[in-house]
Coordinates of C-alpha atoms and ligand atoms in Angstrom, one line a residue:
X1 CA 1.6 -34.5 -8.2
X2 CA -1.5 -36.0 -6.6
X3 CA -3.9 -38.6 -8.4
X4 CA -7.0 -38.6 -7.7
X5 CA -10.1 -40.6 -8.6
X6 CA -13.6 -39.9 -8.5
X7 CA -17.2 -41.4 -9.5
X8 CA -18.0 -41.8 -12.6
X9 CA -20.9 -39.0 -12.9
X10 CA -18.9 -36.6 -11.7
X11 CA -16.2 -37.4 -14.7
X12 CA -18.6 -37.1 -17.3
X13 CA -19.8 -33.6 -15.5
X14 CA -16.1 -32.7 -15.2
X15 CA -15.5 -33.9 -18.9
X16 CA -18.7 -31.4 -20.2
X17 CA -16.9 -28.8 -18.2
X18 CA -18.0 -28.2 -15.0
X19 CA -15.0 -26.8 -12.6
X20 CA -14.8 -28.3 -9.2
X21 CA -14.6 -31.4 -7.1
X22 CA -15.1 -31.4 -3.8
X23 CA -13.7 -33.0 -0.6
X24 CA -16.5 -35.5 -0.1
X25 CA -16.9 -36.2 -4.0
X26 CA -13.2 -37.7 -3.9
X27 CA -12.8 -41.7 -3.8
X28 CA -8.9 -42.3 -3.1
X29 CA -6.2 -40.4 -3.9
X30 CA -2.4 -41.5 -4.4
X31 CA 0.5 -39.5 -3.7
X32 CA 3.2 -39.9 -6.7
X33 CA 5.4 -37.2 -5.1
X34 CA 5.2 -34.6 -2.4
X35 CA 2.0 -32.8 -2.6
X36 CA 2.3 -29.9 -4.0
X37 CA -0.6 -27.3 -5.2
X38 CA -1.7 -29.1 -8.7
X39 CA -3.4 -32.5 -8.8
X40 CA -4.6 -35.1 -11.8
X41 CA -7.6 -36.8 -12.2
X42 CA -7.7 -40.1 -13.7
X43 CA -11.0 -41.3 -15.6
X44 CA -11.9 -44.9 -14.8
X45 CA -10.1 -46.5 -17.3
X46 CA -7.0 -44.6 -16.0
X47 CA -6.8 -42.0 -18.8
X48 CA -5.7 -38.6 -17.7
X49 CA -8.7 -36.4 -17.7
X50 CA -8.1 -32.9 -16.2
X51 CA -5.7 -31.2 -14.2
X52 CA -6.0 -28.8 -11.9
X53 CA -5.4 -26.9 -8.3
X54 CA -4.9 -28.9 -5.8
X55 CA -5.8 -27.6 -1.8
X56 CA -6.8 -30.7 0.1
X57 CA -7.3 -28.2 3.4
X58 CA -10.6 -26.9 1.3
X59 CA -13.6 -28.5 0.7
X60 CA -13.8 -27.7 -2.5
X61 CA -10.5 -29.4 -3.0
X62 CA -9.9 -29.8 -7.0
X63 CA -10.4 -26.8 -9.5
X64 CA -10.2 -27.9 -12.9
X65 CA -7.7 -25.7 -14.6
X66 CA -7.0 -28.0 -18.4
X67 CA -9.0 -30.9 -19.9
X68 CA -8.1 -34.1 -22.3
X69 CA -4.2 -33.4 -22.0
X70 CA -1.7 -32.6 -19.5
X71 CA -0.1 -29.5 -20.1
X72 CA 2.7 -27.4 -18.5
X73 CA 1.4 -24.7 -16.2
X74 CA 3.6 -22.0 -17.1
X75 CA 4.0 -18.4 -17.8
X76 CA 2.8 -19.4 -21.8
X77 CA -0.6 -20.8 -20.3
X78 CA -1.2 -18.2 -18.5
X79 CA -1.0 -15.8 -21.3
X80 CA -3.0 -17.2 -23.5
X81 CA -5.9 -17.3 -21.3
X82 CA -5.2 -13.7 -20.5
X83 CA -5.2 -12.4 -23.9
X84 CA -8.4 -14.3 -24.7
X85 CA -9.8 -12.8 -21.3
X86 CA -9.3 -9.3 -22.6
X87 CA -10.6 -9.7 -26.1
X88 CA -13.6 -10.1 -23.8
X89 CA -13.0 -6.7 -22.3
X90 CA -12.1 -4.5 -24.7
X91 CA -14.9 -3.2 -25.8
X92 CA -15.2 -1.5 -21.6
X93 CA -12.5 1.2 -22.3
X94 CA -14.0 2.8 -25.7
X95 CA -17.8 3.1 -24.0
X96 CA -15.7 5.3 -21.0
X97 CA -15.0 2.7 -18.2
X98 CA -11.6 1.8 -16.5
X99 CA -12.9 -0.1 -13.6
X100 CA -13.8 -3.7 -14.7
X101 CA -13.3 -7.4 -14.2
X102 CA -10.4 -8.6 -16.7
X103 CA -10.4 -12.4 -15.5
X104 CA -13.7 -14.2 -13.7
X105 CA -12.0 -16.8 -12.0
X106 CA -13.4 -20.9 -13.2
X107 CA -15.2 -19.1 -16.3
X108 CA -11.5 -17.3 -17.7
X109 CA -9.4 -20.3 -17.4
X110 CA -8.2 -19.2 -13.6
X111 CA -9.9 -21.1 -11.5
X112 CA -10.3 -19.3 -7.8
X113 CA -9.1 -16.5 -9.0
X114 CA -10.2 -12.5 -9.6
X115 CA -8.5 -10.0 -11.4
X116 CA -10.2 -6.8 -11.5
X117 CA -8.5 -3.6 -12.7
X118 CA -9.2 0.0 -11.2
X119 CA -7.5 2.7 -14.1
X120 CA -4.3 1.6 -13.7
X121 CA -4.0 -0.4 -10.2
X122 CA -4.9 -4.4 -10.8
X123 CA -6.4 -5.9 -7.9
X124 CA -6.1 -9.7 -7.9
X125 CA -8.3 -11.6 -5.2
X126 CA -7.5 -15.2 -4.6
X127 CA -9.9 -18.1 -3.0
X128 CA -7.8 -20.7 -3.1
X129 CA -4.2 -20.4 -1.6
X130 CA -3.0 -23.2 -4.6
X131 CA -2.4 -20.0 -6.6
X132 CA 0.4 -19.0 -3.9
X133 CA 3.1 -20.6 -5.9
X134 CA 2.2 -19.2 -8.8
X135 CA 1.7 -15.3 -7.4
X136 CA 4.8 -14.4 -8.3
X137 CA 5.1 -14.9 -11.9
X138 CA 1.1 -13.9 -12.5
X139 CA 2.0 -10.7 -10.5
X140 CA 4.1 -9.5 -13.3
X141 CA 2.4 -11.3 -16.2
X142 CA -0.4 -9.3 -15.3
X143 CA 1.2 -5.7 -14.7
X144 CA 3.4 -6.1 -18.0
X145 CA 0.1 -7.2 -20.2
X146 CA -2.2 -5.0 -18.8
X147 CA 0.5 -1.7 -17.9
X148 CA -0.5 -1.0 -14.7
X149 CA 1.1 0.8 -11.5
X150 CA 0.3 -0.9 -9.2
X151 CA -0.8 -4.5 -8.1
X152 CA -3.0 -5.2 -4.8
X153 CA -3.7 -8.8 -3.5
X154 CA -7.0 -9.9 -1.7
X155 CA -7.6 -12.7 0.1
X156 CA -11.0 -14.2 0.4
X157 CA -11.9 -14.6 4.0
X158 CA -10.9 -18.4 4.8
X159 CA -7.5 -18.1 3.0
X160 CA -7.0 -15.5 5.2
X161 CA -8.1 -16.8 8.4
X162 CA -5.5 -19.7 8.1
X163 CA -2.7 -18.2 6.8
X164 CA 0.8 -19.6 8.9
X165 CA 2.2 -16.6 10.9
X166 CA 5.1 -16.6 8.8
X167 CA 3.2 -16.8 5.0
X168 CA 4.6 -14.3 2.3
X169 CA 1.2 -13.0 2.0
X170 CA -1.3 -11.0 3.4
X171 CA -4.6 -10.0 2.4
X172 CA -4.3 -5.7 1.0
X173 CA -0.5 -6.6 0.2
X174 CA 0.9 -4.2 -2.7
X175 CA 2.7 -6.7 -5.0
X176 CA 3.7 -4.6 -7.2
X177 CA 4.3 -0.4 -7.1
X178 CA 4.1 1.9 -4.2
X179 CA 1.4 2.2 -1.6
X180 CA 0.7 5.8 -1.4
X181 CA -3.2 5.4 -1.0
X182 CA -5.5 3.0 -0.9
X183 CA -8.0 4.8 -2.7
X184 CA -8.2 4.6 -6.4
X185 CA -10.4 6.6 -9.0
X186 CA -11.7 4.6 -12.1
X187 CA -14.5 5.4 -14.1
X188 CA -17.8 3.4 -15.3
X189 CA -19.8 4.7 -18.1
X190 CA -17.6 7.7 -18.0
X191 CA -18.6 8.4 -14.2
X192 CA -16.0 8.6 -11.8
X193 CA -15.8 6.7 -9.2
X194 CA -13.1 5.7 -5.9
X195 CA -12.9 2.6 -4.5
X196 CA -10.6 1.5 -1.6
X197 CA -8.8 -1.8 -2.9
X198 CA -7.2 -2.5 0.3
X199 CA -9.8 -2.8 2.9
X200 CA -13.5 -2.4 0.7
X201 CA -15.8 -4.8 0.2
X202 CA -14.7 -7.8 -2.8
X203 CA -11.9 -5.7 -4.7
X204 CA -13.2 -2.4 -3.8
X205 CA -16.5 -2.2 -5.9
X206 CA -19.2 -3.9 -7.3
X207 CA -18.4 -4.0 -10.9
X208 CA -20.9 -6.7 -11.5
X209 CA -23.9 -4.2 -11.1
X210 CA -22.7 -2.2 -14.1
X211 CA -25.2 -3.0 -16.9
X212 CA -28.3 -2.5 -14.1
X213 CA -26.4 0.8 -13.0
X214 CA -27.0 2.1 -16.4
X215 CA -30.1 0.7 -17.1
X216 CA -31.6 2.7 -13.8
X217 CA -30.1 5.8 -15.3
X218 CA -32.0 5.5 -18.2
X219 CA -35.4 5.2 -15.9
X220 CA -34.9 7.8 -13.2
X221 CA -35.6 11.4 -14.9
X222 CA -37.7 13.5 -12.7
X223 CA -37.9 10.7 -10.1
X224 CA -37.8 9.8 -6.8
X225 CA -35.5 7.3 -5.9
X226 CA -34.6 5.0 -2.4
X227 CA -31.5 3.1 -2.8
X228 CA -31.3 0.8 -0.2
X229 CA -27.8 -1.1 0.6
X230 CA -26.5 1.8 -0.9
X231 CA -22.6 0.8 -0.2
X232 CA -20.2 3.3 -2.3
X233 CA -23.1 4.9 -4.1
X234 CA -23.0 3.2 -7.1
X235 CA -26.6 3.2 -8.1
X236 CA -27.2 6.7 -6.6
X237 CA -24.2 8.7 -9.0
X238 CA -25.6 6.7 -11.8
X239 CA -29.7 7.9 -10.6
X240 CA -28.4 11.9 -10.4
X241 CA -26.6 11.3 -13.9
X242 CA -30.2 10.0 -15.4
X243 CA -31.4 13.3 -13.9
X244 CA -33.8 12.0 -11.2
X245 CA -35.5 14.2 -8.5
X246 CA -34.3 13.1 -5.3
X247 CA -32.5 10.4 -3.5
X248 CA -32.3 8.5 -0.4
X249 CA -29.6 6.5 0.3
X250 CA -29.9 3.4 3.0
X251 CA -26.8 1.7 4.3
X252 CA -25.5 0.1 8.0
X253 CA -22.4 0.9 7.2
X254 CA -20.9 4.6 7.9
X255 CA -17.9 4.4 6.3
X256 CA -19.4 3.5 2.8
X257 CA -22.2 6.1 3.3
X258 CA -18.9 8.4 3.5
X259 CA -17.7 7.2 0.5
X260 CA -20.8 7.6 -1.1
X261 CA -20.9 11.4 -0.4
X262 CA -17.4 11.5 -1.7
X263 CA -18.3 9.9 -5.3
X264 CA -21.4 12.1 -5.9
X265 CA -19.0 15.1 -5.0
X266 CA -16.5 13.9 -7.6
X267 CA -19.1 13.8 -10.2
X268 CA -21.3 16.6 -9.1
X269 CA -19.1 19.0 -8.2
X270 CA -21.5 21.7 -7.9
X271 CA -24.4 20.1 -6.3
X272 CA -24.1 19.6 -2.4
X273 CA -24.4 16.8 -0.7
X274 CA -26.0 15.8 1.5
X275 CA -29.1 18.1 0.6
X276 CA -32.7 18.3 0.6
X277 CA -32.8 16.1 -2.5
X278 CA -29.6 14.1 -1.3
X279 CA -30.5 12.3 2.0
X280 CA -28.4 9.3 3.6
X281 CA -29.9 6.8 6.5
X282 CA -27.9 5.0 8.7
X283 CA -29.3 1.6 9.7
X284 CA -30.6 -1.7 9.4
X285 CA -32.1 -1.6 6.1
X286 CA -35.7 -3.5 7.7
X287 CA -36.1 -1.4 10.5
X288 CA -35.5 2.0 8.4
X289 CA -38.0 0.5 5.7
X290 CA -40.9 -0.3 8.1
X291 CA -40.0 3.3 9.9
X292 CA -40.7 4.9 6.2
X293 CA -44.0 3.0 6.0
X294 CA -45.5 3.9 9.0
X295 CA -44.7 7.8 8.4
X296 CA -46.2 7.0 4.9
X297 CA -43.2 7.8 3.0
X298 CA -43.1 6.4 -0.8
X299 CA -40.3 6.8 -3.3
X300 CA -41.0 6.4 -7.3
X301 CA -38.2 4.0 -7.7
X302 CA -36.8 1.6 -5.1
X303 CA -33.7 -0.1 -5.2
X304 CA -32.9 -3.4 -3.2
X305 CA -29.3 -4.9 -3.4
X306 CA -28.6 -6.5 -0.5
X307 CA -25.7 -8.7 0.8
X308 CA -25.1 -12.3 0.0
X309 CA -28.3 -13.7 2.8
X310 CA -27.2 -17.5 2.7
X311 CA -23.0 -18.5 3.0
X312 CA -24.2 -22.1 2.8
X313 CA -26.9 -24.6 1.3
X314 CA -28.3 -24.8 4.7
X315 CA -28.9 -21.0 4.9
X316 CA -30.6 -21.2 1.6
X317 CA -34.5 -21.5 3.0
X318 CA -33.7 -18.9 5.2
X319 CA -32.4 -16.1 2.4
X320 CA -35.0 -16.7 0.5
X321 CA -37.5 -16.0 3.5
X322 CA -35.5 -12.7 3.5
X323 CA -35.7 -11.7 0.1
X324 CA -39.6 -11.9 0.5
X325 CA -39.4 -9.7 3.8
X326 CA -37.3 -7.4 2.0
X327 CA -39.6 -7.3 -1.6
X328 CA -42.6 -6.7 0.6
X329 CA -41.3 -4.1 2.5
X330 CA -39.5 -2.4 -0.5
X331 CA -43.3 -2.6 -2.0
X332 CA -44.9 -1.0 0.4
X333 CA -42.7 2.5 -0.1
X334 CA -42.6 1.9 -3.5
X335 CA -45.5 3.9 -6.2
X336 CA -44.4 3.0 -9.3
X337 CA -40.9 0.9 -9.8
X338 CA -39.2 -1.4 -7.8
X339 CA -36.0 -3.1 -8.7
X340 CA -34.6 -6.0 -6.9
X341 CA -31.1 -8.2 -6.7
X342 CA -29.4 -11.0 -5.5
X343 CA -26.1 -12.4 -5.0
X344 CA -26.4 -15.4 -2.7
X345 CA -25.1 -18.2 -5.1
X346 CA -27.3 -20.5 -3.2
X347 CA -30.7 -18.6 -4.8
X348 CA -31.5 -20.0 -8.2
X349 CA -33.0 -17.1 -10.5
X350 CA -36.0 -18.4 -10.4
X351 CA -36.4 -19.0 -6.9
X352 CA -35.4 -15.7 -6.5
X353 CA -38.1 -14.0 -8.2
X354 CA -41.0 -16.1 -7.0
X355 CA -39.7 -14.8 -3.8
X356 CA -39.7 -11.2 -4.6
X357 CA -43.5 -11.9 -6.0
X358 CA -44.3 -13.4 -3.0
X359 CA -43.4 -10.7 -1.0
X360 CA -44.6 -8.0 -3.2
X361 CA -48.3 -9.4 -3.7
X362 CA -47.8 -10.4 0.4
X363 CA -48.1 -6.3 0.6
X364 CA -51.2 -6.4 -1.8
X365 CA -49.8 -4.5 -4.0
X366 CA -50.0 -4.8 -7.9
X367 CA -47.2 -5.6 -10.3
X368 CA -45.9 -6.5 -13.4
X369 CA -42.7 -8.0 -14.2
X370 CA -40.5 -5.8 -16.6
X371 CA -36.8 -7.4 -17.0
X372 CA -34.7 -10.0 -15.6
X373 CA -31.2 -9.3 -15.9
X374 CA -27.6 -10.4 -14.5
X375 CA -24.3 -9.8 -13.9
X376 CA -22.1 -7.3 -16.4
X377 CA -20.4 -8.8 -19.1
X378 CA -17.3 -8.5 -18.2
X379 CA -18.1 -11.7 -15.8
X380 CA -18.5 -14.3 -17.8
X381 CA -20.6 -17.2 -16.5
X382 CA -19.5 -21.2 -17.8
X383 CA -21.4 -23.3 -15.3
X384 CA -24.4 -22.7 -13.2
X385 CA -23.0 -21.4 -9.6
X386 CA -21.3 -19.0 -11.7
X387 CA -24.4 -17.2 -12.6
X388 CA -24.6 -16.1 -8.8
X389 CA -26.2 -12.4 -9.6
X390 CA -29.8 -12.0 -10.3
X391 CA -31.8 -9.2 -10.6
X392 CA -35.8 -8.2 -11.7
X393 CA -37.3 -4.9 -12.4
X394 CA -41.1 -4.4 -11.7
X395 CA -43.8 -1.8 -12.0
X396 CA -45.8 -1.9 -8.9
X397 CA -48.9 -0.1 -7.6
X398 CA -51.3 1.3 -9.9
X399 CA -48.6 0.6 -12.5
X400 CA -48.8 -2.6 -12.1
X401 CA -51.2 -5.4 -13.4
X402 CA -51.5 -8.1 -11.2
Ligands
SAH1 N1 -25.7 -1.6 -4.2 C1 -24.3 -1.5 -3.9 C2 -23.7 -2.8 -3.3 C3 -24.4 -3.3 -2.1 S1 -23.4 -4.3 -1.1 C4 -23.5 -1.1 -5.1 O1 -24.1 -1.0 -6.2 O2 -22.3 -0.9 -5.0 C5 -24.3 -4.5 0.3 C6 -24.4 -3.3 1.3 O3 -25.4 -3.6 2.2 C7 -23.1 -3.0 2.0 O4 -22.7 -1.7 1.8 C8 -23.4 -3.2 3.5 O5 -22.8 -2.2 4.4 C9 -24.9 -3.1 3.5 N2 -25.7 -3.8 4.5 C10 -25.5 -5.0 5.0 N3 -26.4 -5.4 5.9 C11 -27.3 -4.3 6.0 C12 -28.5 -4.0 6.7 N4 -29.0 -5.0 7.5 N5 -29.1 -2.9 6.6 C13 -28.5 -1.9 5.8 N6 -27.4 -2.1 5.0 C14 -26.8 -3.3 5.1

């Protein structure tokens, strides 16, 4: 095990509950035996005060996985924070959806790690390697508790980018069942949907966009609607459920425009796609927005969910120059709604939506403010940088006030 020691701020932030120590935070550190992948931290009058993961080649180095007593990290502790994750869930299957997050890493007692379950394939995605020594046993903790088929493991980018030649793992390994397809079929809010847990983006979906999903169902009848970063088609199968007019669908990426067409089929089965009222647009999401301006196009209701725009703290002034770009030019083809999100952890909510005012009244263009909302709850959020999804509905135009 490996002691470390740390300032005394930091202890009583750890103590309140907050989940992480960095490299640069730690003071000294004393090897009691070979280091291995869980670590101590001593307060400073040498009392234990947490334990946790342990991955000195991170920067974020320490993840707090028990408080106030040392405990035995075993099968039993795992358990018991997977059955208290579930009560959590529960409710998700009775309202029709099969395709949600059962554990939210730091906020479900696993620190650095994912678990999100697709009907019955489990996808877990790691961002620490600590948890390697542990895979085997969570592997089928998790497919006896939750009776699943099949298990998939994802590996956040930097895991996988040093991984030794010879390492048991790989990122869009099958743990556990056979590995006929990639492709699974879950449903949300009794939609269907298919998401590619080996090689899509996170686990294969964006499960945290649920709650907004159905919330733009309930305000798209008779619309028209631009969906902009329209990956899989989430927000698009949930627009032609609500019974809107039309949509577009923007997205650089071919292969989940493809998908797209393929989820609206499964759902639809008798509409067409694409169509007159189903169009998709290739591109960079800027360039194809000031394109729809100049040829005067406008939509009724305009969806922006962009990528992560900042990695780092350093990025931060620069993503939050984008999210105005994006809100004024999202404005501009907009006539009556416009709803906008954000998933760079480094963009407080606030900040965010200052921005997307900013860039909305930069178009002269009226608005008013109509919801804030966040991530689904099925990820639960303990400390701040967990609450990394933000998102803001507005009437603009004549609709608006301002
Ligand atoms: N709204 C989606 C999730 C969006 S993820 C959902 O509900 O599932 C972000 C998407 O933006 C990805 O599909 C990615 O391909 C796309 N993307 C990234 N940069 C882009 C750009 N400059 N222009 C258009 N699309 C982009």
């Amino acid at each position: 095990m490996i002691k470390i020691q740390i300032s005394k701020t930091l202890q009583g932030k750890i103590r309140k509950g907050y989940p992480w120590v960095f490299n640069y935070q730690i003071q000294n550190q004393i090897i009691e035996a070979e280091p291995e992948n869980l670590g101590v931290i001593y307060d400073h009058n040498n009392r234990f005060l947490a334990m946790g993961l342990w991955d000195p080649s991170a920067d974020l180095c320490f993840r707090v996985l028990g408080l106030g007593k040392p405990q035995k990290v075993n099968v039993d502790f795992f358990l018991k924070r997977l059955q208290a994750a579930k009560v959590i869930r529960e409710r998700l299957e009775h309202q029709g959806t099969t395709g949600y997050r059962v554990i939210n890493g730091e906020n479900d007692g696993f620190p650095g790690l994912v678990l999100d379950r697709y009907a019955e394939t489990l996808v877990i995605k790691l961002y620490t390697s600590s948890w390697f020594p542990f895979l085997n046993e969570l592997c089928e903790l998790f497919q006896k508790e939750l009776s699943s088929k099949q298990v998939v493991l994802r590996l956040a980018q930097n895991i996988s980018n040093s991984l030794e030649p010879d390492s048991a793992y790989r990122d869009g390994q099958v743990l556990y069942g056979s590995e006929n397809s990639s492709w699974v079929e879950f449903k949300e809010n009794g939609l269907k949907f298919l998401a590619d847990v080996v090689k899509g983006q996170k686990t294969g979906f964006f499960l945290d966009q649920r709650e907004n999903r159905l919330k733009i169902l309930g305000m798209v009848k008779g619309r028209s609607v631009l969906n902009v970063f329209s990956y899989s088609g989430g927000f698009s199968v949930y627009a032609v459920a609500g019974g809107c007019k039309s949509v577009v669908e923007v997205d650089s990426n071919p292969f989940a425009l493809k998908t797209s067409l393929r989820n609206l089929q499964l759902n639809f089965p008798d509409k067409s796609f694409p169509s007159p009222n189903f169009m998709q647009e290739e591109g960079d999401a800027f360039q194809i927005l000031a394109k729809m301006k100049s040829e005067k196009r406008s939509f009724d209701l305009v969806i922006l969910d962009p990528p992560a725009f900042a990695r780092n703290k350093k990025q931060k002034a620069q993503a939050l120059e984008a999210y105005v770009r994006l809100a004024k030019a999202g404005a501009q083809v907009a006539s009556k709604m416009l709803f906008a999100a954000s998933c760079t952890r480094h963009v407080q909510a606030n900040e965010f939506y200052d921005a997307v005012c900013l860039g909305i009244r930069s178009a002269g263009i009226k608005y008013e403010g109509i919801a804030k909302t966040g991530h689904a709850q099925d990820h639960p959020a303990t400390f701040s940088e967990a609450f990394y999804l933000k998102s803001a509905y507005f009437n603009v135009g004549r609709h608006g006030h301002k």
